[in-house]
């Protein structure tokens, strides 16, 4: 078990975040009996529409363009659209998750597309972490815009040259249960306001924190290296609904390798709370994973955990640079949400958009953070 701070001091910031309604949320007046929500409906089709799905809330925020449209998801992908009332609708977005059975999902979506009233505008493709699309490529040209997780830049280099102009890479986002019912953009905006206080660093009590299992040797090595920097929590087992509180109380979050790579929700859960992710890998892997966002993530990148420990130590001793780096996390996350929202808005309305960070182009080369 890690030792450091006896327990993280859970701030009240998260509760405050969710009370800020600075979007365009349409709320029914209490006295209204026949009130009609004026926002246009955004019909979404896909199994991940269910509230229990792994990334439902991230999908909802990404697809709903803030609060300016209604996210309507009454069809979960397990009914037959050819025989249901949904066949009379024209969903704006198709959600495809190929994390388990790509071939089955591909055939099912092709059949269902024939039954909709009109072709959907947007495909959101989740789950291709193994970079094994196969014949799913034939789906992409059927949509005005494809928003996919995982760039797979090396694996799909040839395909991007042909199809990349209408494909944009999105962050994998956050897990259901971490952000809750509150939009992450509201959390990040509140955190930005917190940086404008007299002494913003006093609101973060932990040098770093990590939430997750510590089973593999590489994870144990990483946390052992960082244990020289205190304080930090005395446990890594944190309920999902408390993760954001811990990250909001931390300066840094080690974002350790997942089952298949460096792209994990932890990177973005830390970022949207204003904590600074630490990512260790080769420059080639870092570029292949994170070099497709239009603007590179402002994280700590290092070649080894020894290098990362030295970088974090230096930053913890430099208040001015540390505050600026916290701010950059939040600004970058909000810019990603804006980028995705604009792309989806233009595809939904059939207007042109300059797609920053689409899959056929790379950002400026990612570099290791200076020690």
Short mmCIF file of C-alpha atoms in Angstrom, two decimals:
data_model
loop_
_atom_site.label_atom_id
_atom_site.label_comp_id
_atom_site.label_asym_id
_atom_site.label_seq_id
_atom_site.Cartn_x
_atom_site.Cartn_y
_atom_site.Cartn_z
CA UNK A 1 0.00 0.00 0.00
CA UNK A 2 1.20 3.48 -0.80
CA UNK A 3 2.08 5.68 2.11
CA UNK A 4 1.99 9.44 2.30
CA UNK A 5 -0.96 11.57 3.26
CA UNK A 6 -3.30 9.63 5.61
CA UNK A 7 -6.15 10.29 3.18
CA UNK A 8 -6.88 12.79 0.45
CA UNK A 9 -8.76 15.86 1.58
CA UNK A 10 -11.89 15.74 -0.58
CA UNK A 11 -12.71 19.31 -1.48
CA UNK A 12 -16.21 20.66 -2.05
CA UNK A 13 -15.25 21.95 -5.48
CA UNK A 14 -17.03 19.18 -7.36
CA UNK A 15 -20.34 19.95 -5.69
CA UNK A 16 -19.86 23.60 -6.64
CA UNK A 17 -18.92 22.71 -10.21
CA UNK A 18 -22.25 21.09 -10.95
CA UNK A 19 -24.28 24.03 -9.70
CA UNK A 20 -22.89 26.36 -12.36
CA UNK A 21 -25.35 26.36 -15.25
CA UNK A 22 -23.44 28.56 -17.65
CA UNK A 23 -24.48 26.63 -20.74
CA UNK A 24 -27.76 26.94 -22.56
CA UNK A 25 -29.78 24.49 -20.51
CA UNK A 26 -33.50 24.59 -21.15
CA UNK A 27 -35.38 23.95 -17.91
CA UNK A 28 -39.13 23.67 -17.59
CA UNK A 29 -40.66 26.35 -15.36
CA UNK A 30 -42.28 24.85 -12.27
CA UNK A 31 -45.61 26.46 -13.13
CA UNK A 32 -45.63 25.26 -16.74
CA UNK A 33 -48.02 22.41 -17.51
CA UNK A 34 -47.67 22.25 -21.30
CA UNK A 35 -44.06 23.40 -21.56
CA UNK A 36 -42.22 22.31 -24.70
CA UNK A 37 -38.43 22.10 -24.75
CA UNK A 38 -37.37 24.45 -27.59
CA UNK A 39 -34.10 22.68 -28.35
CA UNK A 40 -33.87 20.47 -31.48
CA UNK A 41 -33.76 16.74 -30.82
CA UNK A 42 -30.65 14.81 -31.67
CA UNK A 43 -31.67 11.18 -32.25
CA UNK A 44 -28.89 8.78 -31.46
CA UNK A 45 -28.80 5.08 -32.26
CA UNK A 46 -26.40 2.61 -30.63
CA UNK A 47 -25.97 0.18 -27.76
CA UNK A 48 -23.91 2.69 -25.76
CA UNK A 49 -26.98 4.86 -25.42
CA UNK A 50 -27.93 2.94 -22.30
CA UNK A 51 -27.13 4.76 -19.05
CA UNK A 52 -25.22 1.74 -17.82
CA UNK A 53 -22.76 1.69 -20.72
CA UNK A 54 -19.11 2.38 -20.03
CA UNK A 55 -19.01 5.78 -21.72
CA UNK A 56 -22.65 6.88 -21.91
CA UNK A 57 -22.16 10.27 -20.28
CA UNK A 58 -19.11 11.12 -22.35
CA UNK A 59 -21.05 10.15 -25.48
CA UNK A 60 -23.96 12.30 -24.37
CA UNK A 61 -21.78 15.34 -23.75
CA UNK A 62 -19.83 14.94 -26.98
CA UNK A 63 -22.93 14.44 -29.13
CA UNK A 64 -25.22 16.98 -27.51
CA UNK A 65 -23.03 20.00 -28.29
CA UNK A 66 -23.31 21.31 -24.74
CA UNK A 67 -26.93 21.89 -23.83
CA UNK A 68 -28.09 23.34 -27.15
CA UNK A 69 -29.77 20.14 -28.38
CA UNK A 70 -31.70 17.37 -26.69
CA UNK A 71 -29.92 14.03 -26.56
CA UNK A 72 -32.66 11.53 -27.34
CA UNK A 73 -31.61 7.93 -27.19
CA UNK A 74 -34.62 5.64 -26.96
CA UNK A 75 -33.23 2.97 -29.23
CA UNK A 76 -30.45 0.86 -27.73
CA UNK A 77 -29.37 -1.11 -30.77
CA UNK A 78 -30.83 -4.43 -29.66
CA UNK A 79 -34.24 -3.90 -31.22
CA UNK A 80 -34.89 -4.29 -34.91
CA UNK A 81 -35.26 -0.83 -36.48
CA UNK A 82 -36.92 -2.37 -39.52
CA UNK A 83 -39.93 -3.41 -37.47
CA UNK A 84 -39.96 -0.68 -34.79
CA UNK A 85 -41.34 2.85 -34.83
CA UNK A 86 -37.74 4.05 -34.99
CA UNK A 87 -37.64 3.15 -38.69
CA UNK A 88 -39.80 6.22 -39.28
CA UNK A 89 -37.14 8.46 -37.75
CA UNK A 90 -33.88 9.73 -39.15
CA UNK A 91 -31.24 9.48 -36.39
CA UNK A 92 -28.55 12.13 -36.64
CA UNK A 93 -25.88 9.95 -35.08
CA UNK A 94 -25.05 6.27 -35.21
CA UNK A 95 -22.95 4.96 -32.32
CA UNK A 96 -20.79 1.95 -33.13
CA UNK A 97 -18.82 0.05 -30.49
CA UNK A 98 -16.47 -2.61 -31.89
CA UNK A 99 -14.62 -3.46 -28.69
CA UNK A 100 -16.05 -7.00 -28.60
CA UNK A 101 -17.32 -8.24 -31.97
CA UNK A 102 -16.40 -5.91 -34.87
CA UNK A 103 -17.71 -8.19 -37.59
CA UNK A 104 -21.12 -8.61 -35.95
CA UNK A 105 -21.49 -4.88 -35.32
CA UNK A 106 -20.48 -4.06 -38.88
CA UNK A 107 -23.12 -6.33 -40.42
CA UNK A 108 -25.81 -5.17 -37.99
CA UNK A 109 -25.22 -1.48 -38.71
CA UNK A 110 -25.23 -2.07 -42.48
CA UNK A 111 -28.63 -3.78 -42.21
CA UNK A 112 -30.06 -1.12 -39.94
CA UNK A 113 -28.95 1.73 -42.19
CA UNK A 114 -31.32 0.41 -44.85
CA UNK A 115 -34.29 0.73 -42.51
CA UNK A 116 -33.91 4.31 -41.32
CA UNK A 117 -36.00 7.03 -42.92
CA UNK A 118 -32.84 8.76 -44.13
CA UNK A 119 -29.09 8.33 -43.77
CA UNK A 120 -27.59 9.54 -40.46
CA UNK A 121 -25.05 12.35 -40.69
CA UNK A 122 -22.51 11.21 -38.12
CA UNK A 123 -20.84 8.00 -37.00
CA UNK A 124 -19.28 7.88 -33.54
CA UNK A 125 -17.00 4.86 -33.50
CA UNK A 126 -15.89 3.65 -30.07
CA UNK A 127 -13.81 0.73 -28.97
CA UNK A 128 -11.28 0.15 -31.78
CA UNK A 129 -8.43 0.02 -29.28
CA UNK A 130 -6.86 -2.97 -31.03
CA UNK A 131 -6.72 -1.07 -34.35
CA UNK A 132 -8.43 -3.92 -36.24
CA UNK A 133 -11.19 -2.43 -38.36
CA UNK A 134 -11.22 -5.02 -41.14
CA UNK A 135 -14.16 -4.44 -43.50
CA UNK A 136 -15.61 -1.76 -41.22
CA UNK A 137 -13.85 0.75 -43.46
CA UNK A 138 -16.73 0.53 -45.92
CA UNK A 139 -19.00 2.16 -43.31
CA UNK A 140 -16.98 5.37 -43.03
CA UNK A 141 -17.79 6.94 -46.45
CA UNK A 142 -21.54 6.62 -45.72
CA UNK A 143 -21.37 9.49 -43.19
CA UNK A 144 -20.62 13.19 -43.41
CA UNK A 145 -18.41 12.88 -40.34
CA UNK A 146 -16.79 10.02 -38.45
CA UNK A 147 -15.72 10.70 -34.87
CA UNK A 148 -13.57 7.83 -33.67
CA UNK A 149 -11.58 6.96 -30.60
CA UNK A 150 -7.99 5.78 -30.99
CA UNK A 151 -6.02 7.29 -33.86
CA UNK A 152 -4.09 4.12 -34.79
CA UNK A 153 -1.95 6.35 -36.98
CA UNK A 154 0.64 3.74 -37.91
CA UNK A 155 -1.82 0.89 -38.43
CA UNK A 156 -4.22 2.90 -40.62
CA UNK A 157 -1.74 5.13 -42.45
CA UNK A 158 -2.88 3.97 -45.89
CA UNK A 159 -6.60 4.25 -45.11
CA UNK A 160 -6.25 7.74 -43.63
CA UNK A 161 -4.84 9.01 -46.92
CA UNK A 162 -8.09 7.96 -48.60
CA UNK A 163 -10.73 8.55 -45.91
CA UNK A 164 -9.06 10.89 -43.42
CA UNK A 165 -10.70 14.09 -44.65
CA UNK A 166 -13.99 13.24 -42.94
CA UNK A 167 -12.57 11.41 -39.90
CA UNK A 168 -11.78 13.22 -36.67
CA UNK A 169 -10.11 11.65 -33.63
CA UNK A 170 -11.74 12.28 -30.25
CA UNK A 171 -10.37 11.65 -26.75
CA UNK A 172 -11.69 8.46 -25.14
CA UNK A 173 -13.24 10.75 -22.53
CA UNK A 174 -14.32 9.68 -19.07
CA UNK A 175 -16.05 6.66 -17.59
CA UNK A 176 -19.69 6.66 -16.61
CA UNK A 177 -19.93 7.44 -12.91
CA UNK A 178 -16.87 9.70 -12.75
CA UNK A 179 -18.43 12.98 -13.86
CA UNK A 180 -22.02 12.06 -12.99
CA UNK A 181 -24.86 14.17 -14.36
CA UNK A 182 -22.70 17.27 -14.57
CA UNK A 183 -21.15 18.17 -17.94
CA UNK A 184 -17.37 18.06 -17.77
CA UNK A 185 -17.14 21.49 -19.37
CA UNK A 186 -18.85 22.97 -16.33
CA UNK A 187 -16.35 21.23 -14.07
CA UNK A 188 -13.43 22.60 -16.08
CA UNK A 189 -14.85 26.13 -16.21
CA UNK A 190 -15.29 26.16 -12.45
CA UNK A 191 -11.75 24.89 -12.00
CA UNK A 192 -10.53 27.74 -14.22
CA UNK A 193 -12.33 30.23 -12.02
CA UNK A 194 -10.62 28.65 -9.03
CA UNK A 195 -7.23 29.43 -10.56
CA UNK A 196 -8.08 33.13 -10.47
CA UNK A 197 -8.23 33.20 -6.67
CA UNK A 198 -5.52 34.72 -4.47
CA UNK A 199 -3.54 31.52 -3.89
CA UNK A 200 -4.89 28.74 -6.14
CA UNK A 201 -2.21 26.17 -5.24
CA UNK A 202 -3.51 25.90 -1.68
CA UNK A 203 -6.66 24.23 -3.05
CA UNK A 204 -4.65 21.18 -4.10
CA UNK A 205 -3.23 19.28 -1.15
CA UNK A 206 -1.66 16.31 -2.94
CA UNK A 207 1.50 16.23 -5.02
CA UNK A 208 -0.03 13.38 -7.02
CA UNK A 209 -2.65 10.65 -6.85
CA UNK A 210 -3.60 7.51 -8.72
CA UNK A 211 -6.89 5.60 -8.88
CA UNK A 212 -6.83 2.03 -10.04
CA UNK A 213 -5.42 -1.44 -9.53
CA UNK A 214 -1.67 -1.81 -9.00
CA UNK A 215 -1.06 -5.37 -10.18
CA UNK A 216 1.60 -5.20 -12.86
CA UNK A 217 5.30 -4.57 -12.32
CA UNK A 218 5.36 -1.42 -14.48
CA UNK A 219 2.62 0.18 -12.37
CA UNK A 220 4.40 -0.71 -9.15
CA UNK A 221 7.63 0.76 -10.51
CA UNK A 222 5.94 4.00 -11.54
CA UNK A 223 4.25 4.56 -8.19
CA UNK A 224 7.43 3.61 -6.33
CA UNK A 225 9.37 6.30 -8.21
CA UNK A 226 6.70 8.91 -7.46
CA UNK A 227 6.49 7.91 -3.78
CA UNK A 228 9.51 10.16 -3.17
CA UNK A 229 7.18 13.10 -3.82
CA UNK A 230 4.75 13.77 -0.99
CA UNK A 231 2.00 14.02 0.06
CA UNK A 232 -0.06 11.43 -1.80
CA UNK A 233 -3.03 9.20 -0.84
CA UNK A 234 -2.49 6.04 1.15
CA UNK A 235 -4.69 4.04 -1.21
CA UNK A 236 -5.28 3.67 -4.93
CA UNK A 237 -8.68 2.02 -4.54
CA UNK A 238 -11.15 4.87 -4.91
CA UNK A 239 -14.89 4.65 -5.72
CA UNK A 240 -15.59 5.91 -9.20
CA UNK A 241 -17.75 8.77 -7.94
CA UNK A 242 -14.85 10.00 -5.77
CA UNK A 243 -12.12 9.91 -8.43
CA UNK A 244 -12.73 13.45 -9.64
CA UNK A 245 -12.60 14.83 -6.10
CA UNK A 246 -9.21 13.24 -5.62
CA UNK A 247 -7.88 14.52 -8.94
CA UNK A 248 -9.20 18.01 -8.16
CA UNK A 249 -7.12 17.81 -4.97
CA UNK A 250 -3.94 16.74 -6.83
CA UNK A 251 -1.28 18.48 -8.87
CA UNK A 252 -0.31 15.43 -10.94
CA UNK A 253 -1.84 12.09 -11.97
CA UNK A 254 0.33 9.25 -13.32
CA UNK A 255 -1.56 7.89 -16.33
CA UNK A 256 -0.25 4.36 -16.52
CA UNK A 257 -0.52 2.07 -19.48
CA UNK A 258 -3.88 0.38 -19.98
CA UNK A 259 -4.53 -3.09 -21.34
CA UNK A 260 -3.46 -2.17 -24.86
CA UNK A 261 -1.85 1.24 -24.81
CA UNK A 262 -1.41 4.72 -23.36
CA UNK A 263 -4.84 6.05 -24.37
CA UNK A 264 -7.07 5.62 -21.30
CA UNK A 265 -9.93 7.60 -19.69
CA UNK A 266 -7.65 8.46 -16.76
CA UNK A 267 -5.75 10.92 -18.98
CA UNK A 268 -8.87 12.98 -19.55
CA UNK A 269 -10.46 12.56 -16.12
CA UNK A 270 -7.30 14.15 -14.70
CA UNK A 271 -7.21 16.87 -17.36
CA UNK A 272 -10.81 18.01 -16.97
CA UNK A 273 -10.24 18.34 -13.19
CA UNK A 274 -7.17 20.49 -13.83
CA UNK A 275 -4.65 17.89 -12.65
CA UNK A 276 -1.60 17.32 -14.86
CA UNK A 277 -1.32 13.85 -16.45
CA UNK A 278 2.07 12.13 -16.51
CA UNK A 279 2.53 9.84 -19.53
CA UNK A 280 5.64 7.72 -20.11
CA UNK A 281 6.48 6.08 -23.41
CA UNK A 282 8.62 6.29 -26.53
CA UNK A 283 8.25 9.37 -28.73
CA UNK A 284 6.97 7.17 -31.54
CA UNK A 285 4.19 5.70 -29.38
CA UNK A 286 3.29 9.09 -27.91
CA UNK A 287 2.98 10.63 -31.37
CA UNK A 288 0.99 7.70 -32.72
CA UNK A 289 -1.42 7.89 -29.77
CA UNK A 290 -1.81 11.60 -29.02
CA UNK A 291 -0.60 13.41 -32.15
CA UNK A 292 -4.03 13.75 -33.78
CA UNK A 293 -5.88 16.24 -31.59
CA UNK A 294 -5.19 19.42 -33.55
CA UNK A 295 -3.22 20.70 -30.58
CA UNK A 296 -0.98 18.44 -28.53
CA UNK A 297 -2.06 17.71 -24.94
CA UNK A 298 -0.15 19.92 -22.44
CA UNK A 299 0.83 16.94 -20.29
CA UNK A 300 4.11 15.79 -18.80
CA UNK A 301 5.68 13.40 -21.31
CA UNK A 302 8.77 11.42 -20.31
CA UNK A 303 10.83 8.49 -21.54
CA UNK A 304 11.04 6.80 -18.13
CA UNK A 305 9.46 7.10 -14.69
CA UNK A 306 12.80 8.23 -13.30
CA UNK A 307 12.73 11.13 -15.76
CA UNK A 308 9.08 11.80 -14.91
CA UNK A 309 9.86 11.95 -11.20
CA UNK A 310 12.58 14.54 -11.81
CA UNK A 311 10.27 16.65 -14.01
CA UNK A 312 7.43 16.60 -11.47
CA UNK A 313 9.81 17.51 -8.62
CA UNK A 314 11.05 20.53 -10.56
CA UNK A 315 7.52 21.68 -11.37
CA UNK A 316 6.33 21.31 -7.78
CA UNK A 317 9.08 23.74 -6.79
CA UNK A 318 8.04 26.31 -9.41
CA UNK A 319 4.68 27.80 -8.41
CA UNK A 320 4.33 30.13 -11.39
CA UNK A 321 4.95 27.41 -13.97
CA UNK A 322 2.75 24.97 -12.05
CA UNK A 323 -0.25 27.33 -12.03
CA UNK A 324 0.20 27.98 -15.75
CA UNK A 325 0.29 24.25 -16.45
CA UNK A 326 -2.89 23.64 -14.45
CA UNK A 327 -4.57 26.34 -16.51
CA UNK A 328 -3.37 24.82 -19.78
CA UNK A 329 -5.01 21.48 -18.90
CA UNK A 330 -8.41 23.07 -18.53
CA UNK A 331 -8.12 25.31 -21.57
CA UNK A 332 -7.00 22.35 -23.70
CA UNK A 333 -9.90 20.18 -22.54
CA UNK A 334 -12.44 22.91 -23.26
CA UNK A 335 -10.88 23.44 -26.69
CA UNK A 336 -11.27 19.73 -27.45
CA UNK A 337 -14.95 19.88 -26.52
CA UNK A 338 -15.39 22.93 -28.72
CA UNK A 339 -13.57 21.24 -31.61
CA UNK A 340 -15.80 18.18 -31.41
CA UNK A 341 -18.95 20.21 -30.93
CA UNK A 342 -18.24 22.40 -33.96
CA UNK A 343 -17.47 19.39 -36.16
CA UNK A 344 -20.67 17.60 -35.11
CA UNK A 345 -22.74 20.77 -35.47
CA UNK A 346 -21.54 21.38 -39.04
CA UNK A 347 -21.98 17.74 -40.05
CA UNK A 348 -25.46 17.72 -38.52
CA UNK A 349 -26.43 20.87 -40.42
CA UNK A 350 -24.66 20.00 -43.65
CA UNK A 351 -22.35 23.01 -43.51
CA UNK A 352 -18.61 23.07 -44.02
CA UNK A 353 -16.14 23.08 -41.18
CA UNK A 354 -12.37 23.19 -40.89
CA UNK A 355 -11.75 19.97 -38.97
CA UNK A 356 -8.80 20.63 -36.71
CA UNK A 357 -7.14 17.37 -35.77
CA UNK A 358 -8.75 15.14 -38.38
CA UNK A 359 -7.10 11.79 -38.76
CA UNK A 360 -5.20 12.49 -41.98
CA UNK A 361 -3.15 15.24 -40.31
CA UNK A 362 -0.83 15.26 -37.34
CA UNK A 363 -0.19 17.95 -34.79
CA UNK A 364 3.22 19.36 -34.11
CA UNK A 365 5.55 16.52 -33.07
CA UNK A 366 5.20 15.60 -29.41
CA UNK A 367 8.35 16.16 -27.36
CA UNK A 368 9.46 15.07 -23.94
CA UNK A 369 8.93 17.65 -21.19
CA UNK A 370 12.13 19.48 -20.32
CA UNK A 371 13.72 18.32 -17.07
#
